[in-house]
Amino acid sequence: DPSTFLDTQERSSLPPNTQRSEPKHKVNAVFVMLLREKDLYGAKEAIRQIEDRFNHRYGYPYVFLNEKPFSEMFKDSLRAISKSEMKFGLIPTEHWSYPSWISKERAAEARKSMKKIIYGWSQSYRHMCRYQSGFFFQHELMLPYDYYWRIEPDVRYSCDIDFDPFLFMHENNKTYAFTVSLKEYPLTIPTLWNTTKEFMEKYPQYIAKNNALGFISNDGGESYNYCHFWSNFEIADARWMRSEAYQKYFEHLDQAGGFFYERWGDAPVHSIAAALLLSRDQIHFFREIGYFHNPFHNCPAEPELQAKCHCDPDLNIM
Ligand code: GDP
Ligand code: MN
């Protein structure tokens, strides 16, 4: 009951940072954000909207991850904006560095030759994409949770979310949910599909019967059509990502080296995995969750949904 919650907060004499609300949620779930300290204000903006539009009613906790230790000042600044529990984790070096089988020289050559491609020159972006593809859900702070909702600095949540998406996932047997889908830049993933086809041949037992191959391929799996779910928004079942099927897929990709020798993004990796390893009805589009990540929107146009939003449906990507 939200009114009891307010009473408790007002009566409390604790300083704001230590006034923690009793969680009002039903599902074992968490928000997760990967960020650097320079992202503080973008992170505050995103969390403020998540709280105002949704989480002040539920009190789901947050996990923040970084490959560098967060300062106490940074943690305090974030904790000050929500009563929900916030945990700050350091990424273990082995999850944010070159695996032994990768040639750093070849990786450096690849970055040089990809200067004209978005983030093609960047080493940190590659570590980030590999981390988001294979490791964040294994972080010790993430292990206690079944579901996660990925957020990023600077994103906008433009509609009231007056239901619990985590509970929806749980009750409807959904494993992976998105708000925006689009096409990947082909030059970032020249060999991703061939590597995936090898995986399918080697491990046919992991391919779901009622899969969504039709979403990612227009020719029955011969080629990838570059469609993917935009993974900067994701609500998903972390237990699936920790499963043998997903783990084998990630390991197979990681061995092939494309995170470093090309610039494989976590969005096509998660999307292809979801399309092949899950049954179609485990994937869900949250059309009612108004969302913006530069430069694309998901803004529901239906009048009854618009009434809860501050976004312009004419700016929709589709
Ligand atoms: P884009 O959306 O593809 O343009 O990539 P972003 O710059 O938004 O990065 C995706 C996510 O990874 C965001 O949550 C960033 O805060 C985070 N991120 C990107 N690079 C780094 C990095 O080097 N270190 C950390 N800790 N987070 C990063
Ligand atoms: Mn982003």
mmCIF file of C-alpha atoms and ligand atoms in Angstrom:
data_model
loop_
_atom_site.group_PDB
_atom_site.id
_atom_site.type_symbol
_atom_site.label_atom_id
_atom_site.label_comp_id
_atom_site.label_asym_id
_atom_site.label_seq_id
_atom_site.Cartn_x
_atom_site.Cartn_y
_atom_site.Cartn_z
ATOM 1 C CA ASP A 1 0.000 0.000 0.000
ATOM 2 C CA PRO A 2 1.717 3.202 -1.195
ATOM 3 C CA SER A 3 0.167 5.429 1.507
ATOM 4 C CA THR A 4 1.704 3.383 4.319
ATOM 5 C CA PHE A 5 4.991 3.634 2.511
ATOM 6 C CA LEU A 6 4.820 7.440 2.447
ATOM 7 C CA ASP A 7 3.882 7.596 6.118
ATOM 8 C CA THR A 8 6.862 5.496 7.071
ATOM 9 C CA GLN A 9 9.197 7.678 5.065
ATOM 10 C CA GLU A 10 7.867 10.886 6.567
ATOM 11 C CA ARG A 11 7.970 9.638 10.106
ATOM 12 C CA SER A 12 11.516 8.412 9.811
ATOM 13 C CA SER A 13 14.181 10.548 11.422
ATOM 14 C CA LEU A 14 17.067 8.852 9.596
ATOM 15 C CA PRO A 15 19.105 10.956 7.177
ATOM 16 C CA PRO A 16 17.890 10.566 3.573
ATOM 17 C CA ASN A 17 20.686 8.175 2.532
ATOM 18 C CA THR A 18 19.810 5.596 5.142
ATOM 19 C CA GLN A 19 16.018 5.703 4.745
ATOM 20 C CA ARG A 20 15.494 2.471 2.883
ATOM 21 C CA SER A 21 12.018 1.446 1.896
ATOM 22 C CA GLU A 22 10.689 -2.024 2.477
ATOM 23 C CA PRO A 23 10.675 -3.669 -0.935
ATOM 24 C CA LYS A 24 7.166 -3.915 -2.363
ATOM 25 C CA HIS A 25 8.047 -6.297 -5.143
ATOM 26 C CA LYS A 26 7.182 -9.900 -5.768
ATOM 27 C CA VAL A 27 9.862 -11.066 -8.177
ATOM 28 C CA ASN A 28 13.523 -11.679 -7.486
ATOM 29 C CA ALA A 29 14.773 -9.037 -9.889
ATOM 30 C CA VAL A 30 17.222 -6.158 -10.206
ATOM 31 C CA PHE A 31 18.110 -3.155 -12.329
ATOM 32 C CA VAL A 32 21.619 -3.301 -13.753
ATOM 33 C CA MET A 33 23.685 -0.505 -15.199
ATOM 34 C CA LEU A 34 27.241 -0.614 -16.496
ATOM 35 C CA LEU A 35 28.828 2.797 -16.256
ATOM 36 C CA ARG A 36 31.847 4.989 -15.599
ATOM 37 C CA GLU A 37 32.049 7.774 -13.062
ATOM 38 C CA LYS A 38 31.815 10.363 -15.823
ATOM 39 C CA ASP A 39 28.306 9.022 -16.514
ATOM 40 C CA LEU A 40 26.999 10.223 -13.133
ATOM 41 C CA TYR A 41 24.500 12.798 -14.382
ATOM 42 C CA GLY A 42 23.231 10.661 -17.227
ATOM 43 C CA ALA A 43 22.763 7.834 -14.752
ATOM 44 C CA LYS A 44 20.881 10.073 -12.319
ATOM 45 C CA GLU A 45 18.599 11.223 -15.103
ATOM 46 C CA ALA A 46 17.769 7.653 -16.109
ATOM 47 C CA ILE A 47 17.245 6.436 -12.542
ATOM 48 C CA ARG A 48 15.091 9.455 -11.663
ATOM 49 C CA GLN A 49 12.734 8.535 -14.511
ATOM 50 C CA ILE A 50 12.733 4.828 -13.657
ATOM 51 C CA GLU A 51 11.841 5.723 -10.090
ATOM 52 C CA ASP A 52 9.153 8.283 -10.969
ATOM 53 C CA ARG A 53 7.563 6.208 -13.706
ATOM 54 C CA PHE A 54 7.804 2.822 -12.009
ATOM 55 C CA ASN A 55 10.055 1.835 -9.201
ATOM 56 C CA HIS A 56 8.902 4.110 -6.361
ATOM 57 C CA ARG A 57 5.954 1.719 -6.111
ATOM 58 C CA TYR A 58 8.090 -1.444 -6.076
ATOM 59 C CA GLY A 59 11.537 -0.713 -4.695
ATOM 60 C CA TYR A 60 13.495 -3.107 -6.873
ATOM 61 C CA PRO A 61 17.230 -2.854 -6.098
ATOM 62 C CA TYR A 62 19.984 -1.612 -8.406
ATOM 63 C CA VAL A 63 23.376 -3.053 -9.264
ATOM 64 C CA PHE A 64 25.990 -0.745 -10.780
ATOM 65 C CA LEU A 65 29.052 -2.264 -12.407
ATOM 66 C CA ASN A 66 32.372 -0.792 -13.488
ATOM 67 C CA GLU A 67 35.815 -2.122 -14.355
ATOM 68 C CA LYS A 68 37.252 0.615 -12.117
ATOM 69 C CA PRO A 69 36.339 0.971 -8.431
ATOM 70 C CA PHE A 70 33.541 3.475 -7.731
ATOM 71 C CA SER A 71 34.456 6.265 -5.331
ATOM 72 C CA GLU A 72 32.461 6.800 -2.134
ATOM 73 C CA MET A 73 31.397 10.203 -3.424
ATOM 74 C CA PHE A 74 29.985 8.648 -6.576
ATOM 75 C CA LYS A 75 28.078 6.008 -4.631
ATOM 76 C CA ASP A 76 26.617 8.624 -2.289
ATOM 77 C CA SER A 77 25.474 10.776 -5.203
ATOM 78 C CA LEU A 78 23.543 7.904 -6.726
ATOM 79 C CA ARG A 79 22.184 6.596 -3.433
ATOM 80 C CA ALA A 80 20.794 10.024 -2.641
ATOM 81 C CA ILE A 81 18.249 9.873 -5.444
ATOM 82 C CA SER A 82 16.401 6.690 -4.518
ATOM 83 C CA LYS A 83 15.449 4.796 -1.413
ATOM 84 C CA SER A 84 15.846 1.527 -3.274
ATOM 85 C CA GLU A 85 18.852 -0.556 -2.392
ATOM 86 C CA MET A 86 21.939 0.173 -4.526
ATOM 87 C CA LYS A 87 24.954 -2.094 -4.812
ATOM 88 C CA PHE A 88 28.210 -1.210 -6.517
ATOM 89 C CA GLY A 89 30.386 -3.872 -8.049
ATOM 90 C CA LEU A 90 33.876 -4.068 -9.442
ATOM 91 C CA ILE A 91 34.212 -6.168 -12.583
ATOM 92 C CA PRO A 92 36.832 -8.923 -12.170
ATOM 93 C CA THR A 93 39.825 -8.360 -14.458
ATOM 94 C CA GLU A 94 39.377 -11.714 -16.210
ATOM 95 C CA HIS A 95 35.986 -10.497 -17.481
ATOM 96 C CA TRP A 96 37.403 -7.252 -18.876
ATOM 97 C CA SER A 97 40.678 -8.205 -20.551
ATOM 98 C CA TYR A 98 42.065 -10.260 -23.417
ATOM 99 C CA PRO A 99 41.578 -14.000 -23.129
ATOM 100 C CA SER A 100 44.778 -16.018 -23.624
ATOM 101 C CA TRP A 101 43.865 -17.180 -27.141
ATOM 102 C CA ILE A 102 43.421 -13.666 -28.516
ATOM 103 C CA SER A 103 46.327 -11.971 -30.280
ATOM 104 C CA LYS A 104 46.596 -8.376 -29.074
ATOM 105 C CA GLU A 105 48.562 -7.512 -32.202
ATOM 106 C CA ARG A 106 45.816 -8.796 -34.461
ATOM 107 C CA ALA A 107 43.237 -6.963 -32.333
ATOM 108 C CA ALA A 108 45.201 -3.715 -32.668
ATOM 109 C CA GLU A 109 45.414 -4.201 -36.444
ATOM 110 C CA ALA A 110 41.669 -4.744 -36.556
ATOM 111 C CA ARG A 111 41.010 -1.516 -34.645
ATOM 112 C CA LYS A 112 43.238 0.377 -37.073
ATOM 113 C CA SER A 113 41.444 -1.016 -40.100
ATOM 114 C CA MET A 114 38.006 -0.233 -38.615
ATOM 115 C CA LYS A 115 38.585 3.471 -37.888
ATOM 116 C CA LYS A 116 35.687 4.559 -40.076
ATOM 117 C CA ILE A 117 33.166 2.216 -38.440
ATOM 118 C CA ILE A 118 31.225 3.352 -35.369
ATOM 119 C CA TYR A 119 33.380 2.522 -32.296
ATOM 120 C CA GLY A 120 35.612 0.506 -34.682
ATOM 121 C CA TRP A 121 38.731 2.171 -33.250
ATOM 122 C CA SER A 122 37.773 1.562 -29.618
ATOM 123 C CA GLN A 123 39.314 -1.056 -27.357
ATOM 124 C CA SER A 124 37.124 -0.293 -24.330
ATOM 125 C CA TYR A 125 33.940 -0.586 -26.393
ATOM 126 C CA ARG A 126 34.969 -4.124 -27.352
ATOM 127 C CA HIS A 127 35.584 -5.113 -23.734
ATOM 128 C CA MET A 128 32.201 -3.599 -22.917
ATOM 129 C CA CYS A 129 30.375 -5.552 -25.640
ATOM 130 C CA ARG A 130 32.059 -8.786 -24.627
ATOM 131 C CA TYR A 131 31.190 -8.136 -20.986
ATOM 132 C CA GLN A 132 27.553 -7.427 -21.790
ATOM 133 C CA SER A 133 27.437 -10.526 -23.993
ATOM 134 C CA GLY A 134 28.889 -13.041 -21.590
ATOM 135 C CA PHE A 135 29.592 -11.848 -18.085
ATOM 136 C CA PHE A 136 27.473 -9.203 -16.367
ATOM 137 C CA PHE A 137 24.834 -11.727 -15.252
ATOM 138 C CA GLN A 138 27.633 -13.785 -13.636
ATOM 139 C CA HIS A 139 28.853 -10.940 -11.452
ATOM 140 C CA GLU A 140 28.624 -11.952 -7.806
ATOM 141 C CA LEU A 141 26.200 -9.084 -7.118
ATOM 142 C CA MET A 142 23.930 -10.359 -9.928
ATOM 143 C CA LEU A 143 23.939 -14.037 -8.985
ATOM 144 C CA PRO A 144 21.164 -13.766 -6.381
ATOM 145 C CA TYR A 145 18.675 -12.473 -8.979
ATOM 146 C CA ASP A 146 16.452 -14.282 -11.456
ATOM 147 C CA TYR A 147 15.501 -11.355 -13.700
ATOM 148 C CA TYR A 148 17.327 -8.176 -14.650
ATOM 149 C CA TRP A 149 16.316 -4.936 -16.334
ATOM 150 C CA ARG A 150 19.202 -3.276 -18.096
ATOM 151 C CA ILE A 151 19.374 0.490 -18.022
ATOM 152 C CA GLU A 152 21.961 2.899 -19.369
ATOM 153 C CA PRO A 153 22.980 6.444 -18.568
ATOM 154 C CA ASP A 154 20.988 9.078 -20.500
ATOM 155 C CA VAL A 155 18.037 6.910 -21.481
ATOM 156 C CA ARG A 156 14.486 8.191 -21.000
ATOM 157 C CA TYR A 157 11.420 6.429 -19.695
ATOM 158 C CA SER A 158 8.545 8.468 -20.995
ATOM 159 C CA CYS A 159 5.409 6.608 -19.845
ATOM 160 C CA ASP A 160 3.969 5.576 -16.504
ATOM 161 C CA ILE A 161 4.616 1.891 -16.067
ATOM 162 C CA ASP A 162 1.729 1.017 -13.809
ATOM 163 C CA PHE A 163 2.244 -2.718 -13.917
ATOM 164 C CA ASP A 164 5.245 -4.798 -12.936
ATOM 165 C CA PRO A 165 7.146 -5.930 -16.061
ATOM 166 C CA PHE A 166 9.153 -8.413 -13.986
ATOM 167 C CA LEU A 167 5.972 -10.005 -12.710
ATOM 168 C CA PHE A 168 4.632 -10.064 -16.264
ATOM 169 C CA MET A 169 7.761 -11.916 -17.393
ATOM 170 C CA HIS A 170 7.481 -14.356 -14.535
ATOM 171 C CA GLU A 171 3.753 -15.055 -14.886
ATOM 172 C CA ASN A 172 3.798 -15.378 -18.669
ATOM 173 C CA ASN A 173 6.923 -17.499 -18.985
ATOM 174 C CA LYS A 174 8.837 -14.773 -20.865
ATOM 175 C CA THR A 175 12.608 -14.961 -21.027
ATOM 176 C CA TYR A 176 13.693 -11.981 -23.116
ATOM 177 C CA ALA A 177 11.903 -8.666 -23.668
ATOM 178 C CA PHE A 178 12.681 -5.576 -25.745
ATOM 179 C CA THR A 179 11.242 -2.188 -26.727
ATOM 180 C CA VAL A 180 13.180 -1.293 -29.891
ATOM 181 C CA SER A 181 14.496 -3.472 -32.699
ATOM 182 C CA LEU A 182 16.630 -2.351 -35.627
ATOM 183 C CA LYS A 183 19.398 -3.395 -38.005
ATOM 184 C CA GLU A 184 23.050 -3.857 -37.070
ATOM 185 C CA TYR A 185 25.904 -2.306 -39.097
ATOM 186 C CA PRO A 186 27.126 -5.238 -41.246
ATOM 187 C CA LEU A 187 30.764 -4.115 -41.089
ATOM 188 C CA THR A 188 30.872 -4.724 -37.314
ATOM 189 C CA ILE A 189 30.011 -8.438 -37.653
ATOM 190 C CA PRO A 190 31.405 -9.879 -40.933
ATOM 191 C CA THR A 191 31.788 -13.426 -39.567
ATOM 192 C CA LEU A 192 29.226 -13.513 -36.747
ATOM 193 C CA TRP A 193 26.659 -15.429 -38.759
ATOM 194 C CA ASN A 194 29.088 -18.042 -40.074
ATOM 195 C CA THR A 195 30.348 -18.556 -36.540
ATOM 196 C CA THR A 196 26.734 -18.969 -35.429
ATOM 197 C CA LYS A 197 26.076 -21.507 -38.168
ATOM 198 C CA GLU A 198 29.052 -23.551 -36.939
ATOM 199 C CA PHE A 199 27.484 -23.464 -33.485
ATOM 200 C CA MET A 200 24.132 -24.666 -34.837
ATOM 201 C CA GLU A 201 25.821 -27.568 -36.608
ATOM 202 C CA LYS A 202 27.903 -28.514 -33.598
ATOM 203 C CA TYR A 203 25.141 -28.197 -30.992
ATOM 204 C CA PRO A 204 21.773 -28.863 -32.645
ATOM 205 C CA GLN A 205 20.420 -29.925 -29.249
ATOM 206 C CA TYR A 206 20.393 -26.288 -28.072
ATOM 207 C CA ILE A 207 18.291 -24.931 -30.931
ATOM 208 C CA ALA A 208 14.668 -24.424 -29.850
ATOM 209 C CA LYS A 209 11.947 -26.161 -31.837
ATOM 210 C CA ASN A 210 9.608 -23.216 -32.112
ATOM 211 C CA ASN A 211 12.446 -20.700 -32.532
ATOM 212 C CA ALA A 212 12.413 -17.211 -34.060
ATOM 213 C CA LEU A 213 14.859 -17.872 -36.881
ATOM 214 C CA GLY A 214 12.410 -16.058 -39.146
ATOM 215 C CA PHE A 215 13.089 -12.822 -37.267
ATOM 216 C CA ILE A 216 16.839 -12.898 -37.910
ATOM 217 C CA SER A 217 17.008 -14.563 -41.322
ATOM 218 C CA ASN A 218 14.991 -14.082 -44.511
ATOM 219 C CA ASP A 219 16.336 -17.201 -46.198
ATOM 220 C CA GLY A 220 15.835 -19.949 -43.651
ATOM 221 C CA GLY A 221 19.180 -19.387 -41.921
ATOM 222 C CA GLU A 222 21.477 -19.075 -44.937
ATOM 223 C CA SER A 223 22.252 -15.437 -44.033
ATOM 224 C CA TYR A 224 21.618 -13.004 -41.182
ATOM 225 C CA ASN A 225 19.309 -10.096 -41.973
ATOM 226 C CA TYR A 226 20.952 -7.916 -39.274
ATOM 227 C CA CYS A 227 17.718 -7.518 -37.289
ATOM 228 C CA HIS A 228 18.313 -7.279 -33.579
ATOM 229 C CA PHE A 229 16.747 -6.193 -30.335
ATOM 230 C CA TRP A 230 18.362 -3.015 -29.074
ATOM 231 C CA SER A 231 19.996 -4.325 -25.932
ATOM 232 C CA ASN A 232 20.443 -1.008 -24.130
ATOM 233 C CA PHE A 233 16.904 -1.828 -22.960
ATOM 234 C CA GLU A 234 16.469 -5.396 -21.869
ATOM 235 C CA ILE A 235 14.352 -7.235 -19.365
ATOM 236 C CA ALA A 236 15.432 -10.822 -19.285
ATOM 237 C CA ASP A 237 15.754 -13.979 -17.294
ATOM 238 C CA ALA A 238 19.361 -14.106 -16.098
ATOM 239 C CA ARG A 239 18.980 -17.833 -15.415
ATOM 240 C CA TRP A 240 18.675 -18.360 -19.161
ATOM 241 C CA MET A 241 21.931 -16.495 -19.768
ATOM 242 C CA ARG A 242 23.591 -18.654 -17.124
ATOM 243 C CA SER A 243 22.200 -21.785 -18.781
ATOM 244 C CA GLU A 244 24.328 -24.327 -20.598
ATOM 245 C CA ALA A 245 22.833 -23.419 -23.987
ATOM 246 C CA TYR A 246 23.582 -19.694 -23.741
ATOM 247 C CA GLN A 247 26.960 -20.286 -22.127
ATOM 248 C CA LYS A 248 28.003 -22.664 -24.901
ATOM 249 C CA TYR A 249 26.929 -20.134 -27.513
ATOM 250 C CA PHE A 250 28.909 -17.349 -25.847
ATOM 251 C CA GLU A 251 31.989 -19.560 -25.431
ATOM 252 C CA HIS A 252 31.804 -20.585 -29.074
ATOM 253 C CA LEU A 253 31.692 -16.924 -30.154
ATOM 254 C CA ASP A 254 34.388 -15.903 -27.693
ATOM 255 C CA GLN A 255 36.739 -18.612 -28.971
ATOM 256 C CA ALA A 256 36.270 -17.340 -32.524
ATOM 257 C CA GLY A 257 37.658 -13.928 -31.508
ATOM 258 C CA GLY A 258 35.148 -11.636 -33.218
ATOM 259 C CA PHE A 259 34.652 -9.490 -30.129
ATOM 260 C CA PHE A 260 38.233 -8.289 -30.727
ATOM 261 C CA TYR A 261 39.046 -8.983 -34.396
ATOM 262 C CA GLU A 262 35.740 -7.508 -35.534
ATOM 263 C CA ARG A 263 33.439 -5.488 -33.320
ATOM 264 C CA TRP A 264 30.633 -7.823 -32.358
ATOM 265 C CA GLY A 265 27.989 -6.032 -30.320
ATOM 266 C CA ASP A 266 26.073 -7.552 -27.448
ATOM 267 C CA ALA A 267 22.808 -6.600 -29.179
ATOM 268 C CA PRO A 268 23.180 -8.979 -32.147
ATOM 269 C CA VAL A 269 24.695 -11.618 -29.837
ATOM 270 C CA HIS A 270 21.787 -11.532 -27.368
ATOM 271 C CA SER A 271 19.275 -11.298 -30.199
ATOM 272 C CA ILE A 272 20.603 -14.229 -32.203
ATOM 273 C CA ALA A 273 20.814 -16.268 -29.018
ATOM 274 C CA ALA A 274 17.235 -15.410 -28.098
ATOM 275 C CA ALA A 275 15.989 -16.136 -31.611
ATOM 276 C CA LEU A 276 17.674 -19.539 -31.799
ATOM 277 C CA LEU A 277 17.755 -20.871 -28.245
ATOM 278 C CA LEU A 278 14.321 -19.716 -27.079
ATOM 279 C CA SER A 279 10.914 -20.588 -28.231
ATOM 280 C CA ARG A 280 9.178 -17.697 -30.022
ATOM 281 C CA ASP A 281 6.613 -17.168 -27.287
ATOM 282 C CA GLN A 282 9.366 -16.586 -24.697
ATOM 283 C CA ILE A 283 10.308 -13.326 -26.447
ATOM 284 C CA HIS A 284 8.219 -10.269 -25.675
ATOM 285 C CA PHE A 285 7.808 -6.741 -27.054
ATOM 286 C CA PHE A 286 6.874 -4.228 -24.332
ATOM 287 C CA ARG A 287 5.063 -1.810 -26.623
ATOM 288 C CA GLU A 288 3.637 0.168 -23.710
ATOM 289 C CA ILE A 289 7.043 1.032 -22.230
ATOM 290 C CA GLY A 290 7.901 4.439 -23.666
ATOM 291 C CA TYR A 291 11.658 4.499 -24.141
ATOM 292 C CA PHE A 292 14.316 6.662 -25.695
ATOM 293 C CA HIS A 293 17.993 5.991 -26.262
ATOM 294 C CA ASN A 294 19.638 8.398 -28.630
ATOM 295 C CA PRO A 295 18.562 8.531 -31.455
ATOM 296 C CA PHE A 296 15.556 6.161 -31.365
ATOM 297 C CA HIS A 297 12.205 6.113 -29.586
ATOM 298 C CA ASN A 298 9.613 3.575 -28.683
ATOM 299 C CA CYS A 299 6.532 5.674 -28.047
ATOM 300 C CA PRO A 300 3.103 4.043 -27.899
ATOM 301 C CA ALA A 301 0.636 5.803 -30.209
ATOM 302 C CA GLU A 302 -2.612 4.331 -28.842
ATOM 303 C CA PRO A 303 -4.565 7.190 -27.208
ATOM 304 C CA GLU A 304 -5.151 5.329 -23.937
ATOM 305 C CA LEU A 305 -1.402 4.692 -23.643
ATOM 306 C CA GLN A 306 -0.426 8.201 -24.850
ATOM 307 C CA ALA A 307 -2.266 9.651 -21.885
ATOM 308 C CA LYS A 308 0.456 8.222 -19.632
ATOM 309 C CA CYS A 309 3.404 9.399 -21.746
ATOM 310 C CA HIS A 310 5.450 12.477 -22.502
ATOM 311 C CA CYS A 311 6.887 11.227 -25.820
ATOM 312 C CA ASP A 312 5.879 12.053 -29.402
ATOM 313 C CA PRO A 313 4.701 8.932 -31.275
ATOM 314 C CA ASP A 314 5.592 10.592 -34.600
ATOM 315 C CA LEU A 315 9.247 10.111 -33.628
ATOM 316 C CA ASN A 316 8.878 6.316 -33.540
ATOM 317 C CA ILE A 317 11.410 4.297 -35.435
ATOM 318 C CA MET A 318 8.817 2.083 -37.136
HETATM 319 P P1 GDP B 1 26.193 2.781 -27.294
HETATM 320 O O1 GDP B 1 24.821 2.773 -26.675
HETATM 321 O O2 GDP B 1 26.402 1.631 -28.219
HETATM 322 O O3 GDP B 1 26.546 4.093 -27.898
HETATM 323 O O4 GDP B 1 27.260 2.519 -26.122
HETATM 324 P P2 GDP B 1 27.346 3.202 -24.687
HETATM 325 O O5 GDP B 1 28.493 4.152 -24.652
HETATM 326 O O6 GDP B 1 26.007 3.711 -24.248
HETATM 327 O O7 GDP B 1 27.754 1.939 -23.781
HETATM 328 C C1 GDP B 1 26.848 0.907 -23.472
HETATM 329 C C2 GDP B 1 26.812 0.691 -21.954
HETATM 330 O O8 GDP B 1 28.098 0.342 -21.484
HETATM 331 C C3 GDP B 1 26.416 1.918 -21.158
HETATM 332 O O9 GDP B 1 25.729 1.486 -19.994
HETATM 333 C C4 GDP B 1 27.736 2.557 -20.782
HETATM 334 O O10 GDP B 1 27.634 3.291 -19.574
HETATM 335 C C5 GDP B 1 28.601 1.333 -20.603
HETATM 336 N N1 GDP B 1 30.012 1.515 -20.970
HETATM 337 C C6 GDP B 1 30.525 1.756 -22.211
HETATM 338 N N2 GDP B 1 31.863 1.769 -22.191
HETATM 339 C C7 GDP B 1 32.224 1.539 -20.902
HETATM 340 C C8 GDP B 1 33.494 1.432 -20.226
HETATM 341 O O11 GDP B 1 34.581 1.532 -20.815
HETATM 342 N N3 GDP B 1 33.452 1.202 -18.878
HETATM 343 C C9 GDP B 1 32.264 1.074 -18.194
HETATM 344 N N4 GDP B 1 32.325 0.855 -16.881
HETATM 345 N N5 GDP B 1 31.071 1.155 -18.794
HETATM 346 C C10 GDP B 1 31.043 1.382 -20.130
HETATM 347 MN MN MN B 2 24.058 3.572 -24.982
#
